XYZ file of C-alpha atoms in Angstrom:
170
model
C 33.695 149.852 125.898
C 33.374 147.303 122.906
C 29.999 148.504 122.018
C 31.019 152.151 121.919
C 31.593 151.935 118.084
C 29.202 150.111 115.838
C 30.725 147.498 113.538
C 28.961 146.795 110.118
C 27.193 143.680 111.663
C 25.506 145.904 113.984
C 24.261 148.254 111.403
C 20.994 146.306 110.806
C 19.659 148.548 108.147
C 22.651 147.331 105.762
C 22.109 144.402 103.593
C 23.754 141.237 104.879
C 26.512 141.513 102.188
C 27.262 145.115 103.392
C 28.071 143.768 106.955
C 31.157 141.738 105.673
C 34.578 142.648 107.125
C 36.489 145.074 105.005
C 39.505 142.735 104.831
C 37.660 139.422 103.942
C 34.236 138.096 103.215
C 33.355 137.090 106.831
C 30.647 138.752 108.838
C 32.093 141.654 110.569
C 31.766 141.458 114.526
C 34.094 142.407 117.307
C 35.463 139.187 117.931
C 36.005 138.584 114.134
C 37.783 141.942 113.740
C 40.084 141.785 116.815
C 40.761 138.112 116.770
C 39.366 135.890 114.041
C 40.104 137.793 110.666
C 42.997 136.457 108.670
C 44.159 139.952 108.272
C 44.540 140.634 111.895
C 46.194 137.277 112.446
C 48.596 138.006 109.790
C 49.648 141.318 111.766
C 49.975 139.412 114.904
C 52.154 136.785 113.039
C 54.522 139.407 112.102
C 54.767 140.203 115.628
C 55.877 136.603 116.517
C 59.333 138.195 116.168
C 58.346 139.859 119.589
C 56.369 137.001 121.218
C 58.693 133.920 120.426
C 61.679 135.044 122.128
C 59.553 135.359 125.333
C 57.842 132.092 124.777
C 54.372 133.990 124.601
C 51.373 132.290 122.991
C 48.634 134.801 121.933
C 45.175 134.245 123.129
C 42.588 132.657 120.971
C 39.477 134.524 122.393
C 38.617 138.127 122.701
C 38.296 137.959 126.475
C 41.896 136.411 126.318
C 42.931 139.521 124.616
C 41.043 141.890 126.736
C 41.295 140.721 130.277
C 44.523 138.558 130.673
C 48.079 138.784 129.919
C 49.715 135.858 127.955
C 52.183 134.195 130.074
C 55.891 134.109 129.157
C 58.076 131.062 129.295
C 60.236 132.800 132.102
C 58.985 134.134 135.356
C 61.680 136.517 135.130
C 59.978 138.441 132.263
C 56.347 138.127 133.325
C 55.939 141.366 135.313
C 57.538 143.346 132.480
C 55.398 141.705 129.762
C 52.307 142.639 131.957
C 53.360 146.244 131.259
C 54.226 145.528 127.547
C 51.264 143.486 126.702
C 48.404 146.329 126.819
C 50.528 148.770 125.023
C 51.389 146.286 121.916
C 47.956 145.342 121.883
C 46.307 148.838 121.819
C 48.909 149.815 119.242
C 48.082 146.942 117.001
C 44.452 147.289 117.339
C 44.387 151.097 116.990
C 46.737 150.618 113.647
C 44.355 147.848 112.150
C 41.324 150.264 113.209
C 42.666 153.127 111.196
C 43.241 151.095 108.126
C 39.700 149.773 108.590
C 38.320 153.296 108.593
C 40.493 154.320 105.604
C 38.585 151.369 103.717
C 35.396 152.765 104.862
C 36.010 156.336 104.375
C 39.040 156.558 101.934
C 38.391 153.437 99.638
C 40.816 154.772 97.029
C 43.740 154.291 99.374
C 45.677 150.967 98.734
C 45.461 148.422 101.615
C 48.798 148.310 103.637
C 50.391 144.917 104.229
C 50.100 143.353 107.503
C 53.891 143.516 108.045
C 53.535 147.408 107.354
C 50.616 147.537 110.130
C 52.982 145.488 112.378
C 55.773 147.859 111.996
C 53.670 150.890 112.584
C 52.234 149.389 115.803
C 55.611 148.335 117.008
C 56.998 151.925 116.418
C 54.170 153.474 118.384
C 54.837 151.108 121.160
C 58.416 151.793 120.868
C 57.517 155.533 121.458
C 55.516 154.727 124.550
C 58.237 152.461 126.064
C 60.956 155.406 125.285
C 58.814 157.782 127.249
C 58.173 155.403 130.026
C 61.868 154.871 130.389
C 62.673 158.388 130.190
C 60.022 159.225 132.893
C 61.085 156.367 135.210
C 64.514 155.075 134.221
C 64.693 152.549 137.117
C 62.706 149.783 135.466
C 65.133 146.863 135.641
C 62.416 144.303 134.813
C 61.409 146.031 131.660
C 65.069 146.787 130.663
C 65.776 143.112 131.016
C 62.979 142.133 128.676
C 63.903 144.826 126.142
C 67.513 143.790 126.126
C 66.299 140.004 125.476
C 64.034 141.175 122.471
C 66.844 143.498 121.338
C 69.091 140.119 120.561
C 66.487 139.556 117.713
C 66.618 141.883 114.691
C 62.873 142.609 114.171
C 62.067 143.767 117.652
C 65.621 145.556 117.734
C 64.806 147.514 114.687
C 61.029 148.125 115.198
C 60.188 147.888 119.156
C 62.962 148.170 121.323
C 63.952 152.033 122.184
C 67.572 152.560 122.103
C 67.669 154.001 125.523
C 66.501 150.603 126.809
C 70.062 149.478 125.776
C 71.887 152.010 127.699
C 72.689 151.865 131.283
C 70.180 153.837 133.530
C 71.370 157.023 134.652
C 72.995 157.314 138.049
């Protein structure tokens, strides 16, 4: 899966300088782009408003992001976070990937801030969560987790769908 799209570091005909990350001067690799780049770290830092209330520490390695779900401080939220984590991770990476591609193919566009990318990622995750609750309203663990997050302004504004705050239909 990871090798499906070539990063600049894998385009060996490019000069070493042209193999640099589009957000910083480092060599662009999968690990750098998805985990180590300061830009992606800044995006995840914005999302601390989502992870801190749950007591979640983000992974430090690419396999950690891909193959495990960070644990929550409370056992009560683990199952629901196992559902939320892949959605949130995919939304963040997809939005950063889109910005990266804009830098490659539409260099005239301004670079959005990490905060803007985090908000876009959270909004896409919000849509996914909304549809999940519409299709399957009886998800008490997910509803509890989203209600906990809704106690904090950033997740309430950008991630938690309003439907999660309503009682499930009878």
